C-alpha positions as semicolon CSV with decimal commas, in nm:
position;residue;x (nm);y (nm);z (nm)
1;M;-0,018;-0,003;-0,006
2;M;0,274;0,250;0,095
3;L;0,491;0,163;-0,229
4;R;0,158;0,224;-0,444
5;N;0,094;0,565;-0,248
6;L;0,448;0,678;-0,332
7;L;0,437;0,601;-0,698
8;K;0,098;0,695;-0,794
9;P;0,102;1,004;-1,057
10;G;0,096;1,296;-0,930
11;I;0,342;1,269;-0,604
12;N;0,659;1,360;-0,816
13;I;0,859;1,178;-0,556
14;K;1,002;0,965;-0,875
15;R;1,216;1,239;-0,995
16;W;1,375;1,281;-0,674
17;I;1,442;0,906;-0,652
18;L;1,627;0,914;-0,981
19;L;1,796;1,229;-0,899
20;G;1,932;1,086;-0,589
21;I;2,064;0,789;-0,818
22;V;2,235;1,020;-1,057
23;G;2,405;1,162;-0,787
24;V;2,532;0,840;-0,651
25;S;2,655;0,770;-1,036
26;I;2,819;1,097;-1,065
27;L;2,980;1,073;-0,701
28;V;3,116;0,701;-0,736
29;F;3,251;0,854;-1,110
30;G;3,441;1,121;-0,951
31;I;3,608;0,902;-0,691
32;F;3,701;0,660;-0,964
33;E;3,851;0,924;-1,169
34;L;4,052;1,025;-0,853
35;I;4,174;0,722;-0,783
36;N;4,279;0,677;-1,161
37;K;4,674;0,703;-1,156
38;E;4,699;0,684;-1,531
39;Y;4,588;1,056;-1,606
40;H;4,696;1,243;-1,284
41;S;4,753;1,581;-1,310
42;L;4,658;1,888;-1,104
43;P;4,366;1,998;-1,350
44;K;4,244;1,634;-1,361
45;I;4,245;1,618;-0,947
46;V;4,060;1,964;-0,913
47;L;3,782;1,836;-1,172
48;S;3,735;1,499;-1,017
49;A;3,707;1,666;-0,663
50;L;3,464;1,915;-0,833
51;I;3,258;1,608;-0,960
52;I;3,292;1,437;-0,624
53;V;3,153;1,738;-0,433
54;L;2,864;1,797;-0,738
55;G;2,748;1,438;-0,677
56;A;2,732;1,483;-0,287
57;L;2,551;1,803;-0,346
58;I;2,274;1,625;-0,559
59;I;2,218;1,316;-0,322
60;Y;2,162;1,596;-0,015
61;V;1,900;1,770;-0,238
62;A;1,737;1,470;-0,335
63;I;1,745;1,325;0,015
64;I;1,591;1,652;0,161
65;Q;1,307;1,661;-0,105
66;I;1,233;1,267;-0,045
67;I;1,198;1,340;0,335
68;K;0,964;1,633;0,230
69;F;0,722;1,429;0,026
70;F;0,715;1,176;0,303
71;I;0,612;1,398;0,562
72;I;0,347;1,566;0,354
73;L;0,212;1,216;0,275
74;V;0,198;1,127;0,642
75;N;0,037;1,448;0,733
76;T;-0,235;1,396;0,479
77;G;-0,304;1,043;0,550
78;S;-0,174;0,892;0,238
79;I;0,087;0,665;0,436
80;D;-0,025;0,506;0,768
81;V;0,245;0,528;0,996
82;A;0,061;0,429;1,313
83;I;0,233;0,244;1,570
84;S;0,006;-0,031;1,788
85;S;0,025;0,074;2,176
86;K;0,210;-0,265;2,255
87;K;0,463;-0,207;1,995
88;F;0,523;0,165;2,126
89;E;0,573;0,022;2,466
90;D;0,800;-0,251;2,363
91;L;1,012;0,046;2,165
92;I;1,024;0,233;2,490
93;Y;1,109;-0,055;2,704
94;E;1,379;-0,152;2,449
95;K;1,560;0,206;2,465
96;R;1,514;0,218;2,846
97;V;1,719;-0,101;2,884
98;L;1,993;0,003;2,616
99;I;2,060;0,341;2,755
100;K;2,130;0,150;3,116
101;G;2,314;-0,086;2,939
102;P;2,714;-0,120;3,050
103;K;2,962;0,089;2,893
104;I;3,151;-0,148;2,679
105;V;3,484;-0,087;2,496
106;V;3,599;-0,340;2,207
107;I;3,970;-0,325;2,100
108;G;4,067;-0,496;1,753
109;G;3,963;-0,527;1,380
110;G;3,887;-0,786;1,136
111;T;3,535;-0,965;1,075
112;G;3,554;-1,113;1,414
113;L;3,498;-0,772;1,586
114;S;3,214;-0,681;1,387
115;T;3,048;-1,012;1,462
116;M;3,087;-0,977;1,813
117;L;2,956;-0,598;1,796
118;R;2,625;-0,731;1,635
119;G;2,527;-0,913;1,913
120;L;2,625;-0,703;2,195
121;K;2,411;-0,383;2,065
122;K;2,105;-0,575;2,173
123;Y;2,234;-0,522;2,541
124;T;2,357;-0,148;2,549
125;N;2,384;0,157;2,345
126;N;2,703;0,241;2,537
127;I;2,960;0,058;2,276
128;T;3,293;0,217;2,150
129;A;3,461;0,037;1,924
130;I;3,824;0,116;1,892
131;V;3,948;-0,035;1,555
132;T;4,295;-0,086;1,397
133;V;4,415;0,101;1,083
134;A;4,717;-0,087;1,020
135;D;4,532;-0,275;0,715
136;D;4,723;-0,218;0,385
137;G;4,595;-0,495;0,161
138;G;4,282;-0,533;-0,059
139;G;4,068;-0,244;-0,158
140;S;4,127;-0,082;0,194
141;G;4,527;-0,091;0,044
142;V;4,451;0,071;-0,274
143;L;4,247;0,369;-0,137
144;R;4,496;0,424;0,128
145;E;4,787;0,440;-0,150
146;D;4,593;0,634;-0,418
147;L;4,414;0,890;-0,156
148;G;4,641;0,887;0,132
149;I;4,323;0,786;0,352
150;L;4,349;0,562;0,643
151;P;4,224;0,218;0,555
152;P;3,851;0,203;0,562
153;G;3,773;-0,171;0,544
154;D;3,775;-0,270;0,912
155;I;3,606;0,092;1,023
156;R;3,323;-0,030;0,757
157;N;3,267;-0,349;0,884
158;C;3,205;-0,225;1,253
159;I;3,000;0,081;1,121
160;L;2,754;-0,133;0,943
161;A;2,744;-0,379;1,265
162;L;2,638;-0,125;1,478
163;A;2,401;0,053;1,210
164;D;2,045;0,053;1,245
165;T;2,003;-0,019;0,847
166;E;1,768;-0,212;0,633
167;P;1,906;-0,527;0,486
168;L;1,923;-0,397;0,141
169;M;2,128;-0,086;0,247
170;D;2,356;-0,313;0,420
171;E;2,390;-0,529;0,109
172;L;2,446;-0,202;-0,092
173;L;2,749;-0,081;0,112
174;Q;2,898;-0,435;0,137
175;Y;2,886;-0,480;-0,215
176;R;3,215;-0,515;-0,436
177;F;3,222;-0,416;-0,781
178;K;3,309;-0,723;-1,001
179;D;3,470;-0,570;-1,327
180;G;3,654;-0,255;-1,457
181;R;3,920;-0,075;-1,243
182;L;3,690;-0,046;-0,947
183;K;3,691;-0,442;-0,933
184;D;3,694;-0,592;-0,560
185;Q;3,633;-0,247;-0,451
186;S;3,369;-0,220;-0,147
187;F;3,101;0,048;-0,217
188;G;3,122;0,103;0,145
189;N;3,485;0,169;0,157
190;L;3,407;0,443;-0,141
191;F;3,134;0,607;0,067
192;L;3,350;0,652;0,345
193;A;3,653;0,793;0,120
194;A;3,393;1,019;0,005
195;M;3,310;1,142;0,336
196;D;3,673;1,195;0,420
197;G;3,713;1,396;0,102
198;I;3,443;1,640;0,234
199;S;3,573;1,654;0,619
200;N;3,839;1,811;0,789
201;N;3,982;1,462;0,900
202;F;3,927;1,078;0,896
203;E;3,760;1,078;1,237
204;E;3,524;1,348;1,141
205;A;3,453;1,123;0,857
206;V;3,381;0,823;1,051
207;Q;3,135;1,029;1,293
208;K;2,921;1,133;0,979
209;M;2,910;0,790;0,824
210;S;2,795;0,663;1,165
211;S;2,525;0,952;1,186
212;V;2,407;0,878;0,840
213;L;2,390;0,503;0,907
214;A;2,205;0,579;1,276
215;V;2,500;0,384;1,472
216;T;2,467;0,245;1,814
217;G;2,754;0,344;2,002
218;R;3,079;0,499;1,863
219;V;3,343;0,361;1,620
220;I;3,676;0,518;1,653
221;P;4,005;0,488;1,468
222;V;4,278;0,371;1,707
223;T;4,510;0,665;1,568
224;L;4,477;0,929;1,281
225;D;4,864;0,877;1,221
226;N;4,972;0,668;0,909
227;M;5,064;0,349;1,090
228;T;5,243;0,082;0,940
229;L;5,284;-0,248;1,095
230;K;5,602;-0,452;1,055
231;A;5,721;-0,793;1,220
232;K;6,046;-0,926;1,315
233;L;6,094;-1,280;1,280
234;K;6,307;-1,540;1,474
235;N;6,527;-1,563;1,206
236;G;6,571;-1,169;1,224
237;N;6,410;-1,069;0,907
238;I;6,189;-0,802;0,909
239;I;5,828;-0,814;0,705
240;D;5,699;-0,477;0,626
241;G;5,307;-0,435;0,598
242;E;5,026;-0,611;0,772
243;S;4,907;-0,793;0,476
244;N;5,255;-0,922;0,411
245;I;5,334;-1,078;0,744
246;P;5,159;-1,410;0,737
247;K;5,301;-1,489;0,371
248;G;5,633;-1,370;0,502
249;V;5,631;-1,614;0,816
250;I;5,556;-1,887;0,565
251;D;5,811;-1,828;0,271
252;N;6,089;-1,764;0,565
253;K;5,970;-2,085;0,762
254;S;6,005;-1,862;1,062
255;P;5,754;-1,769;1,341
256;I;5,712;-1,410;1,437
257;D;5,918;-1,286;1,744
258;E;5,738;-0,929;1,762
259;V;5,543;-0,695;1,562
260;F;5,623;-0,323;1,608
261;I;5,451;-0,009;1,442
262;E;5,591;0,293;1,269
263;P;5,571;0,576;1,359
264;T;5,636;0,450;1,707
265;D;5,505;0,746;1,860
266;A;5,154;0,731;1,704
267;R;4,891;0,916;1,898
268;A;4,564;0,772;2,007
269;L;4,245;0,964;1,987
270;K;4,151;1,142;2,327
271;E;3,786;1,000;2,271
272;A;3,938;0,652;2,296
273;L;4,142;0,733;2,622
274;V;3,838;0,851;2,770
275;A;3,628;0,559;2,675
276;I;3,875;0,291;2,804
277;N;3,900;0,504;3,127
278;E;3,514;0,513;3,197
279;A;3,426;0,157;3,077
280;D;3,267;-0,117;3,276
281;A;3,455;-0,380;3,043
282;V;3,736;-0,382;2,786
283;I;3,706;-0,670;2,532
284;L;4,022;-0,760;2,311
285;G;3,932;-0,952;2,012
286;P;3,827;-1,183;1,885
287;G;4,036;-1,131;1,562
288;S;4,387;-1,195;1,429
289;L;4,608;-1,186;1,705
290;Y;4,941;-1,014;1,533
291;T;4,750;-0,801;1,289
292;S;4,401;-0,688;1,433
293;I;4,431;-0,708;1,826
294;I;4,809;-0,626;1,905
295;P;4,851;-0,339;1,677
296;N;4,599;-0,128;1,892
297;I;4,782;-0,197;2,197
298;L;5,118;-0,104;2,026
299;V;5,009;0,272;2,070
300;K;5,155;0,396;2,381
301;E;4,887;0,578;2,511
302;I;4,615;0,311;2,443
303;R;4,835;0,038;2,642
304;N;4,886;0,297;2,908
305;A;4,514;0,333;2,963
306;L;4,460;0,005;2,964
307;Y;4,684;-0,046;3,267
308;K;4,493;0,222;3,440
309;T;4,141;0,136;3,378
310;K;3,938;-0,006;3,663
311;S;3,705;-0,190;3,427
312;I;3,747;-0,577;3,377
313;R;3,950;-0,656;3,092
314;I;3,861;-0,968;2,888
315;Y;4,009;-1,131;2,605
316;V;3,806;-1,341;2,371
317;S;4,045;-1,643;2,241
318;N;4,023;-1,734;1,855
319;I;3,870;-2,063;1,798
320;M;4,127;-2,159;1,528
321;T;4,490;-2,087;1,478
322;Q;4,594;-1,881;1,217
323;P;4,842;-2,006;0,946
324;G;5,154;-1,799;0,947
325;E;5,052;-1,577;1,239
326;S;4,942;-1,813;1,548
327;D;5,039;-2,154;1,437
328;N;5,027;-2,426;1,742
329;Y;4,955;-2,149;1,968
330;T;4,749;-2,222;2,273
331;V;4,524;-1,984;2,451
332;N;4,819;-1,927;2,688
333;D;5,069;-1,846;2,386
334;H;4,807;-1,565;2,290
335;I;4,749;-1,418;2,613
336;K;5,145;-1,422;2,683
337;A;5,183;-1,261;2,331
338;I;4,927;-0,973;2,421
339;N;5,069;-0,897;2,749
340;R;5,446;-0,922;2,607
341;H;5,371;-0,638;2,360
342;A;5,172;-0,441;2,593
343;K;5,466;-0,492;2,831
344;G;5,261;-0,563;3,137
345;K;4,932;-0,751;3,219
346;V;4,621;-0,630;3,063
347;V;4,386;-0,898;3,054
348;D;4,199;-1,034;3,341
349;Y;3,956;-1,303;3,194
350;V;3,968;-1,504;2,894
351;L;3,669;-1,644;2,686
352;V;3,736;-2,003;2,558
353;N;3,560;-2,215;2,306
354;T;3,451;-2,584;2,468
355;G;3,274;-2,644;2,149
356;K;3,360;-2,926;1,900
357;I;3,346;-2,940;1,521
358;S;3,315;-3,241;1,271
359;S;3,584;-3,465;1,193
360;E;3,555;-3,353;0,845
361;L;3,571;-2,986;0,898
362;E;3,875;-3,033;1,169
363;L;4,052;-3,217;0,859
364;R;3,996;-2,953;0,606
365;Y;4,118;-2,693;0,847
366;R;4,430;-2,920;0,923
367;N;4,524;-2,957;0,532
368;D;4,534;-2,545;0,584
369;N;4,769;-2,557;0,842
370;S;4,494;-2,470;1,111
371;N;4,390;-2,634;1,423
372;M;4,168;-2,584;1,714
373;V;4,338;-2,353;1,996
374;I;4,410;-2,582;2,283
375;I;4,286;-2,419;2,617
376;N;4,550;-2,515;2,872
377;E;4,407;-2,408;3,171
378;E;4,658;-2,468;3,462
379;E;4,909;-2,230;3,240
380;I;4,638;-1,954;3,203
381;K;4,570;-2,008;3,572
382;K;4,946;-1,953;3,672
383;Q;4,904;-1,596;3,505
384;G;4,641;-1,463;3,741
385;I;4,366;-1,481;3,456
386;G;4,042;-1,636;3,529
387;I;3,869;-1,844;3,260
388;I;3,518;-1,840;3,111
389;R;3,398;-2,124;2,936
390;S;3,129;-2,183;2,660
391;D;3,035;-2,361;2,311
392;F;3,100;-2,063;2,065
393;V;3,128;-2,241;1,744
394;K;2,908;-2,179;1,464
395;I;2,972;-2,291;1,108
396;G;2,875;-2,048;0,812
397;K;2,945;-2,151;0,458
398;G;3,198;-2,405;0,549
399;H;3,386;-2,161;0,786
400;I;3,430;-2,175;1,163
401;R;3,291;-1,841;1,350
402;H;3,198;-1,709;1,677
403;D;2,820;-1,773;1,727
404;T;2,716;-1,376;1,780
405;E;2,431;-1,427;2,024
406;K;2,610;-1,680;2,233
407;L;2,896;-1,470;2,252
408;A;2,734;-1,129;2,336
409;T;2,524;-1,338;2,626
410;I;2,819;-1,486;2,802
411;L;2,988;-1,139;2,755
412;V;2,741;-0,939;2,901
413;E;2,657;-1,218;3,168
414;T;3,016;-1,186;3,271
415;I;3,022;-0,826;3,312
416;M;2,727;-0,831;3,512
417;E;2,850;-1,086;3,745
418;K;3,230;-0,946;3,776
419;K;3,133;-0,589;3,761
420;L;2,788;-0,454;3,778
421;F;2,657;-0,683;4,061
422;N;2,941;-0,538;4,296
423;D;2,870;-0,203;4,221
424;K;2,601;-0,041;4,405
425;K;2,573;0,232;4,155
426;K;2,522;-0,047;3,886
427;I;2,232;-0,232;4,034
428;G;1,960;-0,065;3,823
429;E;2,176;-0,211;3,495
430;Y;2,186;-0,515;3,643
431;F;1,841;-0,569;3,688
432;Y;1,744;-0,434;3,346
433;L;2,020;-0,660;3,177
434;S;1,905;-0,954;3,362
435;Q;1,560;-0,899;3,201
436;R;1,695;-0,850;2,852
437;L;1,919;-1,179;2,899
438;K;1,597;-1,368;3,000
439;E;1,405;-1,239;2,698
440;N;1,696;-1,330;2,444
441;K;1,764;-1,677;2,577
442;K;1,368;-1,742;2,575
443;N;1,355;-1,643;2,226
444;N;1,676;-1,835;2,109
C-alpha cells in the first residue's frame, strides 16, 4: 500500500529518487577518476574533486526533497505510520534497557570484531569500538595508497555492525564491484572515502558516516597517524606491511618474534582514552592476534590506558589457529603475546571455546595448517587470569566463526557478575540486563 501511494501519478517523488540515483553515479564516477593514476595531473584532480562535490550535493538535495514528500504524505494520511500501543511500549522498554546498558569498549579489527558487535548492541547503547588502521591490503590498501586516507575496511565493517539499516542498504554498502578498475572495491569503502573528502579529517568522516547510518555507540580509529605494521621474525628478518606478514612467516619458515609499528609515537584519539577510562569492561578480540588485536596496544597511550582502567579486561580467544600468524598457539600463548607486547598484564579474564567441530571440517582446516586452539587451563591460571568457558562454535558457509548471540550473552553475563553486581551504583543496570538476557535466551 505504501509503495503504491509513493509511486502513484502526481506525487512527483519519482523524480527525486531518480535524481538521487544520478547523484550516486556522479559521486562514484568522481571517486573513480580521482583514484585513477593513469591520467593524474593537477587539473584532473581538481575536476575530479568538483565532480565528487557535485554528486554529494545532488544526493543531499534529493534526500531533503524525499523527506519533505514523505512528511506531506504522512500529514495527509496517504501513508499510515500508526504504531500499536503494544509495539510502542516495547520500543520504549527496549530503549530504556539499552540506555542503561554497561559501558563496553571493544578493541581489535577484522570480521571477528564486527561479528561480536552485532550481538552486543542488543544489550547496550554504550559501545565504543576502537579499530586498528594498520590494514594495507585489498580494497582498503588501494584507497590508502591512492587517496592517502587511513584504511576504511575494518572501520566500515564495525559501522555496519552497529548500524540500524535495512538489509538492502547493508547489502549495498558491502557490495564489491566485479569488473573494471573498481573490481573488488567495496561501495562502503568508497562511501567512507567520499566522506573523508568532505571532512576535516578521517575521524570526522567516520562520525559523519556513523550519523548517516544511525550507529549504536561509537566507532573510533585507534590513531589518525599513518600507521604501518611490521614484524620481526625469529630468524631476524623484518616483514613490512600487515598484509605481508602471514605470507612472510610461511616463506621464511620462521615464526613471529614481535611486531611493531611506525611511527612508534603514534597518538591515540582522546575519545578512545576517555572511553577506556570510563568503561565497565574492555574486550580484546576476537580477531587475528598479531594483525588485528596487538597493533592497537602498540599505541603507547592505549596500553597505558589499559593499565590504569578500573574496568574488567576480557580477551576473547580465537577458536582456530591462523596460518603464518599463530601456528600451534595455545590460548596461553595468545595471552602471553598480548601481555608481552603491552609490556604488562592487560587481561583479567579469557573467554575460551569448549565446542567441538566435525572430524571432516577439522581435517579440512588441518590441511590448511589450522587447528583448534588448545586451552591449557593450568598455564592460564598461573598468570592469574580467570577462565570463562562456553560453546561458541558456529559454522557458516563451511567456515568456523564465533556464534554472535552466544558470545554477546556470555560477555554480558560476565560483566554483570564481575562488575555490575558488585557496584551499588550499577544495580539498576544489573536488573535491566537480567530481564533482557532472559528474553533473548527464551527467544533463541
